[in-house]
Amino acid sequence: MIRMTFFEIYKIWSQKKFLVSVVLIIIVNIFLLWYINLSDGTEPELYSYKALETDIKHMSEEEKYQYVEKLYEDIQGIQIVNEVLMYRSLGGEMGQALEEQKMQEYSHVFEQYYETFQEGSYLKYTKTLEQEEAFIREIYEEMQKVYSYDDYLDSVQENKNNLGMISIFAQAEDNFSSRNIEKSAKDYENLKDIKTRFYPSKGIVIATENVISDMLLVLSVMLFAGYLMYEEKEKRLFYIIRATAGGRLKCIISKLLATFFHCIVITVLIYGANLMFFGATTGIGDLFRSIQSIAPLMESNLHLNVMEYCLISMFTKAMVFFCFGAFLVFVAVISRQSFIPWLAGFGMLVAGVLLYCYIPAYATVNWLKYVNFIGLSRTENIYGGYLNFNLLGHAASRMVLSLVVILLCGVVGVILSVVAFLKWGRFENKKIQIGFRINLKPHSNLLRHESYKILIMNKALLVLLLFMLLLGYRNLTAQYILTPRETYYRSMMLELEGKLTADKRTMIEAENARYEKAFQKIDEIDALVVAGELEKKAGDMMKEPYYSEVVFYPQFKRILKQYEFVKETNGKFIYDTGYLYLFGVIDTDLLWDFMLITICIILAFGNVMAMERGRQSWNLIAVTKKGKSAIVAGKIIVSIIGTILLTSVPLICRFISIRKNYPMHGLLTSLQSIPEYMKSGIHVSIIGWFVIMVFVEFLASLIVMVVVFLFSRQMKTWLQVAFISALVLVLPLVLTAMGFDFAGKFSLLPLYTMFQCR
């Protein structure tokens, strides 16, 4: 029996197609989890959580509390300064009224944090004020919840005491509500000894609670169950097995055991990869802290640490997927078509999703919401939450009921599979005959034929469309925030754009005089304070209105820089912020775009040459009239066109997204009109520089394509091409994204960003 079980596992796991499928599932899982958790410009980046975890790692719990509380207090003060300046930038009576109202409430806060705001030193973990405020607020609220665990336990017991007092006067009979409260108090009464320790919970939550990983696990089980029965049915081997003594029973049991071990292995692989990836990029904290230290899991009534929770959670998921796999094996045994188990699997998924999504949590039959395939796979609810079901007026623990249902489903699935195999089995596949045919006209155009082979047969078109959508969505949804300072700069520059005139000169000189007067007053007050004629506190209060006057002076200095250049060269003013984003002077995370482009090229074109070797077609192609060179030329042309179209998507979408907030006029103006390029010595127009940038990005992508093409020509299989290409082209980019900047020097990223001034 054991030998047969290992044979069943080896038979499937040794197949190259299946191994490739498993590797792709793990890679796609990590990629999708990484991609959907990318910041949209308003939310914190994943590395922010890792940075905070590193800072508080060696602090005591009291020091952590004080540190996060100080961060929260500071960012609130900075936010008040930002609001005051934003109201000031609005102008008019409304803006002035809002500013005065805010200053009356928070004048001391404005004074305390104004200089910090000016310096920009408040950005400790993110790149923008909006991200910093959202990140620290999230961490602060999570910390408050974790450190109030004792209060939460007290509230559970208090509910029980209140119920007792009400019952005395109301003489209420026992019902589900009262029984639920009594049971909750009893389940939580032994948790007083649990001590919570704070770490950001983002990493551990994403790594252990995500629908994407579960759906990919389902896919792997469906693949395994399909392979498990397909070969024997296709070759009609079950007729031989049925004739052996005890062969049928041992055969089906070994297949079910193989399914069980597969579910455990694939669950550990996928969720283990999740934990390692998010542990490295986001941080998962101390694995030996109590599960109640994770804010979303604080309702758990179990004595578990995070490590134990992860292990139990993975084993429970494996059991749920085994139940799913056992039912698929049953369907595969009784069906004559190989696609029927897939239909049954998708049917079970759809039923579970409908029950989970559309039955309210407060419904009387809410147990149907949680005790189905989708609900049972959400182990964070089973072990990290607390809920009692109303079963005939009695409070039934969700955790206990869920585990009982998983056990029963596993037993039922095994029994059905065994009985079906012994009595009702269909031991060969029957092909469906389609009653019509489509006649395709042959053609002799090699380019069209290679396009069909690469884009349709090799699925490159699907890969290209998917990555174009990802790149387009990423760039179109990127947030380019207009700060109060940028609003001031934009309004000034849009008035100044074009040639220098007398009116523009007067406007700049008047604005400059206003700033000089404010700075002069500040210097005079400082002199009085130094001389002892004025107290420092009084001096700070006197300087406050003048500080408000000069708040936008850093932006005005940018205007003065252009003004001096325009006077010297008889050039033109231009509003340049949009171009700074477009050309990469202001960081736009071009690394991620290039990484996605590289991955797409590997997936789409990695098999361009290897596919002919796999089919042993080169010997046949070489003796044709046009020969091998014409075929290779066709492959290169198709790959070049696909690569150029792919690389164009982020460029176009980035331009559209930036232009929404930052007008970009004067494309024919000299590049040196932009202050960052004044001393570059490059005598081209802005549109000329943009064309050069586009050409260089195309060149970098095409070199990636050529490298993949060369690997494809040398390697025997697509899997080898993908592995070597990822190792050479993608790994340096991943290391760069993780903070190892030196790795970028061993990639094509410097070329991709070569003409982008930083």
PDB file of C-alpha atoms in Angstrom, residues 608-739:
ATOM      1  CA  VAL A 608       9.732  31.008 -29.412  1.00  0.00           C
ATOM      2  CA  MET A 609      12.750  28.916 -30.434  1.00  0.00           C
ATOM      3  CA  ALA A 610      12.493  26.091 -27.902  1.00  0.00           C
ATOM      4  CA  MET A 611       9.048  25.106 -29.233  1.00  0.00           C
ATOM      5  CA  GLU A 612      10.601  23.997 -32.549  1.00  0.00           C
ATOM      6  CA  ARG A 613      13.239  21.922 -30.780  1.00  0.00           C
ATOM      7  CA  GLY A 614      10.588  20.323 -28.577  1.00  0.00           C
ATOM      8  CA  ARG A 615       8.663  19.248 -31.691  1.00  0.00           C
ATOM      9  CA  GLN A 616      11.889  18.354 -33.520  1.00  0.00           C
ATOM     10  CA  SER A 617      10.906  20.681 -36.362  1.00  0.00           C
ATOM     11  CA  TRP A 618      14.270  22.279 -37.132  1.00  0.00           C
ATOM     12  CA  ASN A 619      15.457  19.443 -39.410  1.00  0.00           C
ATOM     13  CA  LEU A 620      12.290  19.732 -41.464  1.00  0.00           C
ATOM     14  CA  ILE A 621      12.413  23.548 -41.584  1.00  0.00           C
ATOM     15  CA  ALA A 622      16.061  23.598 -42.671  1.00  0.00           C
ATOM     16  CA  VAL A 623      15.363  21.754 -45.945  1.00  0.00           C
ATOM     17  CA  THR A 624      12.534  24.036 -47.089  1.00  0.00           C
ATOM     18  CA  LYS A 625      13.017  26.582 -49.862  1.00  0.00           C
ATOM     19  CA  LYS A 626      13.163  29.636 -47.602  1.00  0.00           C
ATOM     20  CA  GLY A 627      14.875  27.679 -44.922  1.00  0.00           C
ATOM     21  CA  LYS A 628      15.569  28.243 -41.284  1.00  0.00           C
ATOM     22  CA  SER A 629      16.652  31.889 -41.625  1.00  0.00           C
ATOM     23  CA  ALA A 630      13.263  33.034 -42.943  1.00  0.00           C
ATOM     24  CA  ILE A 631      11.469  31.256 -40.070  1.00  0.00           C
ATOM     25  CA  VAL A 632      13.785  32.835 -37.478  1.00  0.00           C
ATOM     26  CA  ALA A 633      13.307  36.264 -39.088  1.00  0.00           C
ATOM     27  CA  GLY A 634       9.540  35.876 -38.770  1.00  0.00           C
ATOM     28  CA  LYS A 635       9.852  34.940 -35.105  1.00  0.00           C
ATOM     29  CA  ILE A 636      12.076  37.986 -34.463  1.00  0.00           C
ATOM     30  CA  ILE A 637       9.652  40.373 -36.196  1.00  0.00           C
ATOM     31  CA  VAL A 638       6.664  39.101 -34.196  1.00  0.00           C
ATOM     32  CA  SER A 639       8.637  39.315 -30.932  1.00  0.00           C
ATOM     33  CA  ILE A 640       9.866  42.852 -31.695  1.00  0.00           C
ATOM     34  CA  ILE A 641       6.359  44.110 -32.466  1.00  0.00           C
ATOM     35  CA  GLY A 642       4.965  42.528 -29.292  1.00  0.00           C
ATOM     36  CA  THR A 643       7.794  43.966 -27.164  1.00  0.00           C
ATOM     37  CA  ILE A 644       7.357  47.498 -28.564  1.00  0.00           C
ATOM     38  CA  LEU A 645       3.581  47.422 -28.001  1.00  0.00           C
ATOM     39  CA  LEU A 646       4.107  46.143 -24.442  1.00  0.00           C
ATOM     40  CA  THR A 647       6.674  48.846 -23.615  1.00  0.00           C
ATOM     41  CA  SER A 648       4.414  51.563 -25.065  1.00  0.00           C
ATOM     42  CA  VAL A 649       1.587  50.880 -22.611  1.00  0.00           C
ATOM     43  CA  PRO A 650       3.217  52.243 -19.395  1.00  0.00           C
ATOM     44  CA  LEU A 651       4.578  55.255 -21.313  1.00  0.00           C
ATOM     45  CA  ILE A 652       1.179  56.242 -22.693  1.00  0.00           C
ATOM     46  CA  CYS A 653      -0.700  55.546 -19.462  1.00  0.00           C
ATOM     47  CA  ARG A 654       1.900  57.391 -17.356  1.00  0.00           C
ATOM     48  CA  PHE A 655       1.623  60.429 -19.620  1.00  0.00           C
ATOM     49  CA  ILE A 656      -2.198  60.428 -19.334  1.00  0.00           C
ATOM     50  CA  SER A 657      -2.147  60.004 -15.561  1.00  0.00           C
ATOM     51  CA  ILE A 658       0.433  62.762 -14.951  1.00  0.00           C
ATOM     52  CA  ARG A 659      -1.296  65.202 -17.279  1.00  0.00           C
ATOM     53  CA  LYS A 660      -4.510  65.048 -15.220  1.00  0.00           C
ATOM     54  CA  ASN A 661      -2.950  67.190 -12.453  1.00  0.00           C
ATOM     55  CA  TYR A 662       0.117  68.672 -14.115  1.00  0.00           C
ATOM     56  CA  PRO A 663      -0.469  70.438 -17.456  1.00  0.00           C
ATOM     57  CA  MET A 664       2.382  69.913 -19.899  1.00  0.00           C
ATOM     58  CA  HIS A 665       2.624  72.759 -22.396  1.00  0.00           C
ATOM     59  CA  GLY A 666       5.428  73.925 -24.644  1.00  0.00           C
ATOM     60  CA  LEU A 667       6.613  70.611 -26.043  1.00  0.00           C
ATOM     61  CA  LEU A 668       8.780  72.481 -28.570  1.00  0.00           C
ATOM     62  CA  THR A 669      10.471  74.537 -25.827  1.00  0.00           C
ATOM     63  CA  SER A 670      14.155  73.874 -25.151  1.00  0.00           C
ATOM     64  CA  LEU A 671      14.854  71.173 -22.574  1.00  0.00           C
ATOM     65  CA  GLN A 672      17.158  73.625 -20.772  1.00  0.00           C
ATOM     66  CA  SER A 673      14.098  75.679 -19.803  1.00  0.00           C
ATOM     67  CA  ILE A 674      13.502  73.039 -17.133  1.00  0.00           C
ATOM     68  CA  PRO A 675      15.745  74.015 -14.157  1.00  0.00           C
ATOM     69  CA  GLU A 676      17.054  70.467 -13.619  1.00  0.00           C
ATOM     70  CA  TYR A 677      18.423  70.440 -17.187  1.00  0.00           C
ATOM     71  CA  MET A 678      19.736  74.026 -17.403  1.00  0.00           C
ATOM     72  CA  LYS A 679      23.361  72.969 -16.970  1.00  0.00           C
ATOM     73  CA  SER A 680      23.081  69.706 -18.883  1.00  0.00           C
ATOM     74  CA  GLY A 681      24.392  71.113 -22.153  1.00  0.00           C
ATOM     75  CA  ILE A 682      21.695  69.190 -24.064  1.00  0.00           C
ATOM     76  CA  HIS A 683      20.345  71.335 -26.902  1.00  0.00           C
ATOM     77  CA  VAL A 684      17.113  69.567 -27.820  1.00  0.00           C
ATOM     78  CA  SER A 685      13.438  70.368 -27.398  1.00  0.00           C
ATOM     79  CA  ILE A 686      11.335  68.742 -24.685  1.00  0.00           C
ATOM     80  CA  ILE A 687       9.582  66.550 -27.228  1.00  0.00           C
ATOM     81  CA  GLY A 688      12.985  65.568 -28.647  1.00  0.00           C
ATOM     82  CA  TRP A 689      14.149  64.489 -25.202  1.00  0.00           C
ATOM     83  CA  PHE A 690      10.923  62.532 -24.768  1.00  0.00           C
ATOM     84  CA  VAL A 691      11.558  60.721 -28.063  1.00  0.00           C
ATOM     85  CA  ILE A 692      15.082  59.844 -26.883  1.00  0.00           C
ATOM     86  CA  MET A 693      13.690  58.524 -23.606  1.00  0.00           C
ATOM     87  CA  VAL A 694      11.114  56.398 -25.462  1.00  0.00           C
ATOM     88  CA  PHE A 695      13.825  55.054 -27.771  1.00  0.00           C
ATOM     89  CA  VAL A 696      16.039  54.070 -24.829  1.00  0.00           C
ATOM     90  CA  GLU A 697      13.171  52.311 -23.042  1.00  0.00           C
ATOM     91  CA  PHE A 698      12.353  50.435 -26.251  1.00  0.00           C
ATOM     92  CA  LEU A 699      16.032  49.543 -26.616  1.00  0.00           C
ATOM     93  CA  ALA A 700      16.238  48.138 -23.070  1.00  0.00           C
ATOM     94  CA  SER A 701      13.121  46.019 -23.627  1.00  0.00           C
ATOM     95  CA  LEU A 702      14.384  44.790 -26.985  1.00  0.00           C
ATOM     96  CA  ILE A 703      17.703  43.753 -25.439  1.00  0.00           C
ATOM     97  CA  VAL A 704      15.716  41.758 -22.867  1.00  0.00           C
ATOM     98  CA  MET A 705      13.854  40.139 -25.758  1.00  0.00           C
ATOM     99  CA  VAL A 706      17.122  39.317 -27.549  1.00  0.00           C
ATOM    100  CA  VAL A 707      18.606  37.737 -24.411  1.00  0.00           C
ATOM    101  CA  VAL A 708      15.469  35.616 -23.941  1.00  0.00           C
ATOM    102  CA  PHE A 709      15.579  34.760 -27.639  1.00  0.00           C
ATOM    103  CA  LEU A 710      19.193  33.566 -27.347  1.00  0.00           C
ATOM    104  CA  PHE A 711      18.380  31.476 -24.270  1.00  0.00           C
ATOM    105  CA  SER A 712      15.415  29.999 -26.117  1.00  0.00           C
ATOM    106  CA  ARG A 713      17.687  29.070 -28.998  1.00  0.00           C
ATOM    107  CA  GLN A 714      20.160  27.239 -26.725  1.00  0.00           C
ATOM    108  CA  MET A 715      17.842  25.565 -24.210  1.00  0.00           C
ATOM    109  CA  LYS A 716      15.831  22.439 -24.867  1.00  0.00           C
ATOM    110  CA  THR A 717      12.612  23.345 -23.018  1.00  0.00           C
ATOM    111  CA  TRP A 718      10.620  26.463 -22.109  1.00  0.00           C
ATOM    112  CA  LEU A 719      11.066  25.668 -18.399  1.00  0.00           C
ATOM    113  CA  GLN A 720      14.854  25.901 -18.752  1.00  0.00           C
ATOM    114  CA  VAL A 721      14.525  29.172 -20.681  1.00  0.00           C
ATOM    115  CA  ALA A 722      12.196  30.662 -18.059  1.00  0.00           C
ATOM    116  CA  PHE A 723      14.455  29.626 -15.174  1.00  0.00           C
ATOM    117  CA  ILE A 724      17.707  30.931 -16.679  1.00  0.00           C
ATOM    118  CA  SER A 725      16.046  34.135 -17.950  1.00  0.00           C
ATOM    119  CA  ALA A 726      14.473  34.829 -14.562  1.00  0.00           C
ATOM    120  CA  LEU A 727      17.815  34.191 -12.852  1.00  0.00           C
ATOM    121  CA  VAL A 728      19.723  36.560 -15.162  1.00  0.00           C
ATOM    122  CA  LEU A 729      17.127  39.252 -15.892  1.00  0.00           C
ATOM    123  CA  VAL A 730      14.546  39.285 -13.072  1.00  0.00           C
ATOM    124  CA  LEU A 731      16.505  38.354  -9.943  1.00  0.00           C
ATOM    125  CA  PRO A 732      18.667  41.556  -9.992  1.00  0.00           C
ATOM    126  CA  LEU A 733      15.487  43.638 -10.296  1.00  0.00           C
ATOM    127  CA  VAL A 734      13.858  41.803  -7.385  1.00  0.00           C
ATOM    128  CA  LEU A 735      16.946  42.338  -5.224  1.00  0.00           C
ATOM    129  CA  THR A 736      16.960  46.032  -6.174  1.00  0.00           C
ATOM    130  CA  ALA A 737      13.296  46.315  -5.183  1.00  0.00           C
ATOM    131  CA  MET A 738      14.135  44.728  -1.824  1.00  0.00           C
ATOM    132  CA  GLY A 739      16.731  47.440  -1.136  1.00  0.00           C
TER     133      GLY A 739
END
